[in-house]
């Protein structure tokens, strides 16, 4: 069977079988799927920013344009000996599964196919096709266990050249594990907050991830999501005048947009799930009074737009650490800019 257990995936990715030309990476942990897909793509040795060597496709587009995957796989490379076809957001698309089956029956000579997918049922569709084929490999990605979470923390701390106290690490672990991308984002956020120091403390974790952090700025963040500029300005100003730290508004917004990013990925993975279904199934549950707001935001914000918002928030966090005397205007400008984009996205819809 062309598959690995969840515990065997990382070791296989470290040394992929040279005879494997099609790889399916799937599972409910979208962040882990994306991380492992990039690791495999890097292992091919092809320049990932070269459109002649790496062709990126959305699985939904490939499904609607049946046969496109076959055409791309059989196109002769112009400037390299191989091409990488990288499909994202695969799910239960029947036409795509049929194209993959046809491709596996007649493998291309100079193409490598990488497919990112959401959670796929055993024994049916795309997963069953790949698992039964020669020259292919199916790699599952499930929620991180305690050891995986420790690895994520160590990786991000190593990149930042920082350490973390034992108490801080224990407190942080309780807030991680649902999604690899979100877990890395939490540790990155802590490293940004503690920029200029060598160690992250328990107080840092409490400020950014504790139950109280950012709660007073909820109205401001909700106004950002909805694109209500005046409501945002009123709520943000009120909390700052009451002694709230502007950084907490950025932290609260980052948590919300990371959650939206994960939910949007679930929607785009296929299976016909709409925003209401994704929000209803989200863990931890979305409070019932906010469900309509989150559903609307999920329909409005694409993955690309969410990436832009998260990048803007991360940049603002770093700026507030460098210029603490300007923390309030920096946070206000970043959040107001996202609120403006939300309003524009609403008009386009």
PDB file of C-alpha atoms in Angstrom, residues 98-266:
ATOM      1  CA  UNK A  98     -10.515  10.521 -12.228  1.00  0.00           C
ATOM      2  CA  UNK A  99      -7.672  12.570 -13.729  1.00  0.00           C
ATOM      3  CA  UNK A 100      -5.258  11.365 -11.047  1.00  0.00           C
ATOM      4  CA  UNK A 101      -6.332   7.766 -11.722  1.00  0.00           C
ATOM      5  CA  UNK A 102      -5.666   8.220 -15.444  1.00  0.00           C
ATOM      6  CA  UNK A 103      -2.305   9.808 -14.705  1.00  0.00           C
ATOM      7  CA  UNK A 104      -1.283   6.935 -12.427  1.00  0.00           C
ATOM      8  CA  UNK A 105      -2.211   4.442 -15.148  1.00  0.00           C
ATOM      9  CA  UNK A 106       0.145   6.205 -17.576  1.00  0.00           C
ATOM     10  CA  UNK A 107       2.826   8.042 -15.545  1.00  0.00           C
ATOM     11  CA  UNK A 108       4.419  11.147 -17.098  1.00  0.00           C
ATOM     12  CA  UNK A 109       8.088  10.980 -17.945  1.00  0.00           C
ATOM     13  CA  UNK A 110       9.244  14.293 -16.493  1.00  0.00           C
ATOM     14  CA  UNK A 111       6.647  15.541 -13.999  1.00  0.00           C
ATOM     15  CA  UNK A 112       6.308  15.336 -10.237  1.00  0.00           C
ATOM     16  CA  UNK A 113       2.810  15.814  -8.827  1.00  0.00           C
ATOM     17  CA  UNK A 114       2.199  17.145  -5.309  1.00  0.00           C
ATOM     18  CA  UNK A 115      -1.363  17.347  -3.973  1.00  0.00           C
ATOM     19  CA  UNK A 116      -2.471  19.111  -0.781  1.00  0.00           C
ATOM     20  CA  UNK A 117      -5.849  17.957   0.506  1.00  0.00           C
ATOM     21  CA  UNK A 118      -8.117  18.241   3.507  1.00  0.00           C
ATOM     22  CA  UNK A 119      -9.388  15.320   5.537  1.00  0.00           C
ATOM     23  CA  UNK A 120     -10.163  12.446   3.133  1.00  0.00           C
ATOM     24  CA  UNK A 121     -12.230   9.359   3.921  1.00  0.00           C
ATOM     25  CA  UNK A 122     -10.472   6.030   3.832  1.00  0.00           C
ATOM     26  CA  UNK A 123     -11.208   3.773   0.898  1.00  0.00           C
ATOM     27  CA  UNK A 124     -12.875   6.291  -1.411  1.00  0.00           C
ATOM     28  CA  UNK A 125     -12.000   8.918  -4.013  1.00  0.00           C
ATOM     29  CA  UNK A 126      -8.591  10.486  -4.325  1.00  0.00           C
ATOM     30  CA  UNK A 127      -7.121   8.843  -1.225  1.00  0.00           C
ATOM     31  CA  UNK A 128      -8.092   5.314  -2.320  1.00  0.00           C
ATOM     32  CA  UNK A 129      -6.702   5.914  -5.805  1.00  0.00           C
ATOM     33  CA  UNK A 130      -3.316   7.067  -4.541  1.00  0.00           C
ATOM     34  CA  UNK A 131      -2.986   4.448  -1.811  1.00  0.00           C
ATOM     35  CA  UNK A 132      -3.485   1.638  -4.326  1.00  0.00           C
ATOM     36  CA  UNK A 133      -0.998   2.933  -6.909  1.00  0.00           C
ATOM     37  CA  UNK A 134       2.654   2.323  -7.700  1.00  0.00           C
ATOM     38  CA  UNK A 135       4.945   5.361  -7.779  1.00  0.00           C
ATOM     39  CA  UNK A 136       2.627   7.285  -5.448  1.00  0.00           C
ATOM     40  CA  UNK A 137       2.528   7.988  -1.717  1.00  0.00           C
ATOM     41  CA  UNK A 138      -0.262   9.160   0.614  1.00  0.00           C
ATOM     42  CA  UNK A 139       0.845  10.995   3.763  1.00  0.00           C
ATOM     43  CA  UNK A 140      -1.678  11.753   6.562  1.00  0.00           C
ATOM     44  CA  UNK A 141      -1.491  14.863   8.759  1.00  0.00           C
ATOM     45  CA  UNK A 142      -3.339  14.825  12.071  1.00  0.00           C
ATOM     46  CA  UNK A 143      -3.374  17.182  15.053  1.00  0.00           C
ATOM     47  CA  UNK A 144      -0.037  17.514  16.829  1.00  0.00           C
ATOM     48  CA  UNK A 145       0.602  15.487  19.945  1.00  0.00           C
ATOM     49  CA  UNK A 146       2.674  16.723  22.902  1.00  0.00           C
ATOM     50  CA  UNK A 147       6.005  15.772  21.294  1.00  0.00           C
ATOM     51  CA  UNK A 148       5.127  17.521  18.022  1.00  0.00           C
ATOM     52  CA  UNK A 149       4.108  20.670  19.906  1.00  0.00           C
ATOM     53  CA  UNK A 150       7.456  20.716  21.692  1.00  0.00           C
ATOM     54  CA  UNK A 151       9.211  20.452  18.326  1.00  0.00           C
ATOM     55  CA  UNK A 152       7.232  23.405  16.945  1.00  0.00           C
ATOM     56  CA  UNK A 153       8.100  25.512  20.000  1.00  0.00           C
ATOM     57  CA  UNK A 154      11.784  24.597  19.768  1.00  0.00           C
ATOM     58  CA  UNK A 155      11.906  25.310  16.018  1.00  0.00           C
ATOM     59  CA  UNK A 156      10.438  28.796  16.350  1.00  0.00           C
ATOM     60  CA  UNK A 157      12.512  29.675  19.412  1.00  0.00           C
ATOM     61  CA  UNK A 158      15.617  28.520  17.561  1.00  0.00           C
ATOM     62  CA  UNK A 159      14.810  30.791  14.607  1.00  0.00           C
ATOM     63  CA  UNK A 160      14.370  33.734  16.981  1.00  0.00           C
ATOM     64  CA  UNK A 161      17.487  32.873  19.031  1.00  0.00           C
ATOM     65  CA  UNK A 162      15.403  32.833  22.206  1.00  0.00           C
ATOM     66  CA  UNK A 163      14.614  30.538  25.123  1.00  0.00           C
ATOM     67  CA  UNK A 164      11.473  30.035  27.204  1.00  0.00           C
ATOM     68  CA  UNK A 165      11.055  29.399  30.900  1.00  0.00           C
ATOM     69  CA  UNK A 166       9.618  26.042  31.939  1.00  0.00           C
ATOM     70  CA  UNK A 167       6.487  27.670  33.395  1.00  0.00           C
ATOM     71  CA  UNK A 168       5.921  29.639  30.190  1.00  0.00           C
ATOM     72  CA  UNK A 169       6.354  26.508  28.068  1.00  0.00           C
ATOM     73  CA  UNK A 170       3.844  24.554  30.141  1.00  0.00           C
ATOM     74  CA  UNK A 171       1.281  27.363  29.906  1.00  0.00           C
ATOM     75  CA  UNK A 172       1.806  27.764  26.165  1.00  0.00           C
ATOM     76  CA  UNK A 173       1.409  24.053  25.431  1.00  0.00           C
ATOM     77  CA  UNK A 174      -2.160  24.152  26.699  1.00  0.00           C
ATOM     78  CA  UNK A 175      -3.081  26.632  23.927  1.00  0.00           C
ATOM     79  CA  UNK A 176      -1.450  24.793  21.007  1.00  0.00           C
ATOM     80  CA  UNK A 177      -2.032  21.682  18.935  1.00  0.00           C
ATOM     81  CA  UNK A 178      -5.215  22.144  16.907  1.00  0.00           C
ATOM     82  CA  UNK A 179      -3.489  23.364  13.734  1.00  0.00           C
ATOM     83  CA  UNK A 180       0.246  23.451  12.928  1.00  0.00           C
ATOM     84  CA  UNK A 181      -0.007  26.813  11.161  1.00  0.00           C
ATOM     85  CA  UNK A 182      -1.863  28.381  14.084  1.00  0.00           C
ATOM     86  CA  UNK A 183       0.560  26.847  16.602  1.00  0.00           C
ATOM     87  CA  UNK A 184       3.560  28.303  14.798  1.00  0.00           C
ATOM     88  CA  UNK A 185       1.758  31.626  14.600  1.00  0.00           C
ATOM     89  CA  UNK A 186       1.287  31.708  18.376  1.00  0.00           C
ATOM     90  CA  UNK A 187       4.995  31.060  19.031  1.00  0.00           C
ATOM     91  CA  UNK A 188       6.030  33.598  16.375  1.00  0.00           C
ATOM     92  CA  UNK A 189       3.739  36.143  17.999  1.00  0.00           C
ATOM     93  CA  UNK A 190       5.380  35.546  21.380  1.00  0.00           C
ATOM     94  CA  UNK A 191       8.830  35.947  19.831  1.00  0.00           C
ATOM     95  CA  UNK A 192       7.768  39.251  18.268  1.00  0.00           C
ATOM     96  CA  UNK A 193       6.342  40.456  21.557  1.00  0.00           C
ATOM     97  CA  UNK A 194       9.544  39.580  23.427  1.00  0.00           C
ATOM     98  CA  UNK A 195      11.792  40.998  20.694  1.00  0.00           C
ATOM     99  CA  UNK A 196      15.013  42.361  22.177  1.00  0.00           C
ATOM    100  CA  UNK A 197      15.026  39.919  25.095  1.00  0.00           C
ATOM    101  CA  UNK A 198      16.605  36.479  25.273  1.00  0.00           C
ATOM    102  CA  UNK A 199      13.817  34.653  27.146  1.00  0.00           C
ATOM    103  CA  UNK A 200      10.034  34.440  26.912  1.00  0.00           C
ATOM    104  CA  UNK A 201       8.438  34.476  30.354  1.00  0.00           C
ATOM    105  CA  UNK A 202       5.209  33.178  31.849  1.00  0.00           C
ATOM    106  CA  UNK A 203       3.889  36.747  31.964  1.00  0.00           C
ATOM    107  CA  UNK A 204       4.438  37.069  28.196  1.00  0.00           C
ATOM    108  CA  UNK A 205       2.357  33.938  27.604  1.00  0.00           C
ATOM    109  CA  UNK A 206      -0.377  35.170  29.915  1.00  0.00           C
ATOM    110  CA  UNK A 207      -0.564  38.541  28.186  1.00  0.00           C
ATOM    111  CA  UNK A 208      -0.840  37.045  24.695  1.00  0.00           C
ATOM    112  CA  UNK A 209      -2.685  33.756  25.158  1.00  0.00           C
ATOM    113  CA  UNK A 210      -4.389  33.860  28.551  1.00  0.00           C
ATOM    114  CA  UNK A 211      -8.149  34.006  28.952  1.00  0.00           C
ATOM    115  CA  UNK A 212      -8.103  37.709  29.761  1.00  0.00           C
ATOM    116  CA  UNK A 213      -5.761  38.967  27.039  1.00  0.00           C
ATOM    117  CA  UNK A 214      -7.452  40.998  24.375  1.00  0.00           C
ATOM    118  CA  UNK A 215     -10.978  40.499  25.699  1.00  0.00           C
ATOM    119  CA  UNK A 216     -11.537  44.217  26.234  1.00  0.00           C
ATOM    120  CA  UNK A 217     -10.747  44.825  22.566  1.00  0.00           C
ATOM    121  CA  UNK A 218     -13.304  42.318  21.251  1.00  0.00           C
ATOM    122  CA  UNK A 219     -15.677  45.055  20.068  1.00  0.00           C
ATOM    123  CA  UNK A 220     -12.858  46.724  18.139  1.00  0.00           C
ATOM    124  CA  UNK A 221     -11.807  43.457  16.491  1.00  0.00           C
ATOM    125  CA  UNK A 222     -15.397  42.620  15.567  1.00  0.00           C
ATOM    126  CA  UNK A 223     -15.742  46.048  13.964  1.00  0.00           C
ATOM    127  CA  UNK A 224     -12.572  45.370  11.947  1.00  0.00           C
ATOM    128  CA  UNK A 225     -14.008  42.062  10.696  1.00  0.00           C
ATOM    129  CA  UNK A 226     -17.245  43.743   9.675  1.00  0.00           C
ATOM    130  CA  UNK A 227     -15.540  46.768   8.075  1.00  0.00           C
ATOM    131  CA  UNK A 228     -17.323  49.240  10.366  1.00  0.00           C
ATOM    132  CA  UNK A 229     -14.752  52.045  10.531  1.00  0.00           C
ATOM    133  CA  UNK A 230     -16.521  54.395  12.946  1.00  0.00           C
ATOM    134  CA  UNK A 231     -17.402  51.564  15.346  1.00  0.00           C
ATOM    135  CA  UNK A 232     -13.789  50.406  15.321  1.00  0.00           C
ATOM    136  CA  UNK A 233     -12.434  53.867  16.062  1.00  0.00           C
ATOM    137  CA  UNK A 234     -14.896  54.350  18.925  1.00  0.00           C
ATOM    138  CA  UNK A 235     -14.204  50.957  20.538  1.00  0.00           C
ATOM    139  CA  UNK A 236     -10.431  51.171  20.099  1.00  0.00           C
ATOM    140  CA  UNK A 237     -10.233  54.717  21.499  1.00  0.00           C
ATOM    141  CA  UNK A 238     -12.451  53.839  24.458  1.00  0.00           C
ATOM    142  CA  UNK A 239     -10.291  50.877  25.495  1.00  0.00           C
ATOM    143  CA  UNK A 240      -7.028  52.778  25.077  1.00  0.00           C
ATOM    144  CA  UNK A 241      -8.355  55.646  27.203  1.00  0.00           C
ATOM    145  CA  UNK A 242      -9.366  53.088  29.847  1.00  0.00           C
ATOM    146  CA  UNK A 243      -5.763  51.898  30.072  1.00  0.00           C
ATOM    147  CA  UNK A 244      -5.852  49.002  27.611  1.00  0.00           C
ATOM    148  CA  UNK A 245      -2.563  48.201  25.888  1.00  0.00           C
ATOM    149  CA  UNK A 246      -2.792  48.674  22.099  1.00  0.00           C
ATOM    150  CA  UNK A 247      -0.700  45.559  21.595  1.00  0.00           C
ATOM    151  CA  UNK A 248      -3.554  43.471  23.017  1.00  0.00           C
ATOM    152  CA  UNK A 249      -5.805  44.640  20.192  1.00  0.00           C
ATOM    153  CA  UNK A 250      -3.226  43.397  17.670  1.00  0.00           C
ATOM    154  CA  UNK A 251      -2.906  40.092  19.545  1.00  0.00           C
ATOM    155  CA  UNK A 252      -6.684  39.612  19.622  1.00  0.00           C
ATOM    156  CA  UNK A 253      -6.932  40.404  15.911  1.00  0.00           C
ATOM    157  CA  UNK A 254      -4.144  37.940  15.086  1.00  0.00           C
ATOM    158  CA  UNK A 255      -5.894  35.148  16.951  1.00  0.00           C
ATOM    159  CA  UNK A 256      -9.141  35.872  15.128  1.00  0.00           C
ATOM    160  CA  UNK A 257      -7.557  36.054  11.668  1.00  0.00           C
ATOM    161  CA  UNK A 258      -5.548  32.874  12.279  1.00  0.00           C
ATOM    162  CA  UNK A 259      -8.798  31.102  13.156  1.00  0.00           C
ATOM    163  CA  UNK A 260     -10.444  32.509  10.019  1.00  0.00           C
ATOM    164  CA  UNK A 261      -7.482  31.335   7.946  1.00  0.00           C
ATOM    165  CA  UNK A 262      -7.876  27.783   9.241  1.00  0.00           C
ATOM    166  CA  UNK A 263     -11.637  27.820   8.617  1.00  0.00           C
ATOM    167  CA  UNK A 264     -11.225  29.276   5.134  1.00  0.00           C
ATOM    168  CA  UNK A 265      -8.801  26.458   4.340  1.00  0.00           C
ATOM    169  CA  UNK A 266     -11.448  23.944   5.374  1.00  0.00           C
TER     170      UNK A 266
END
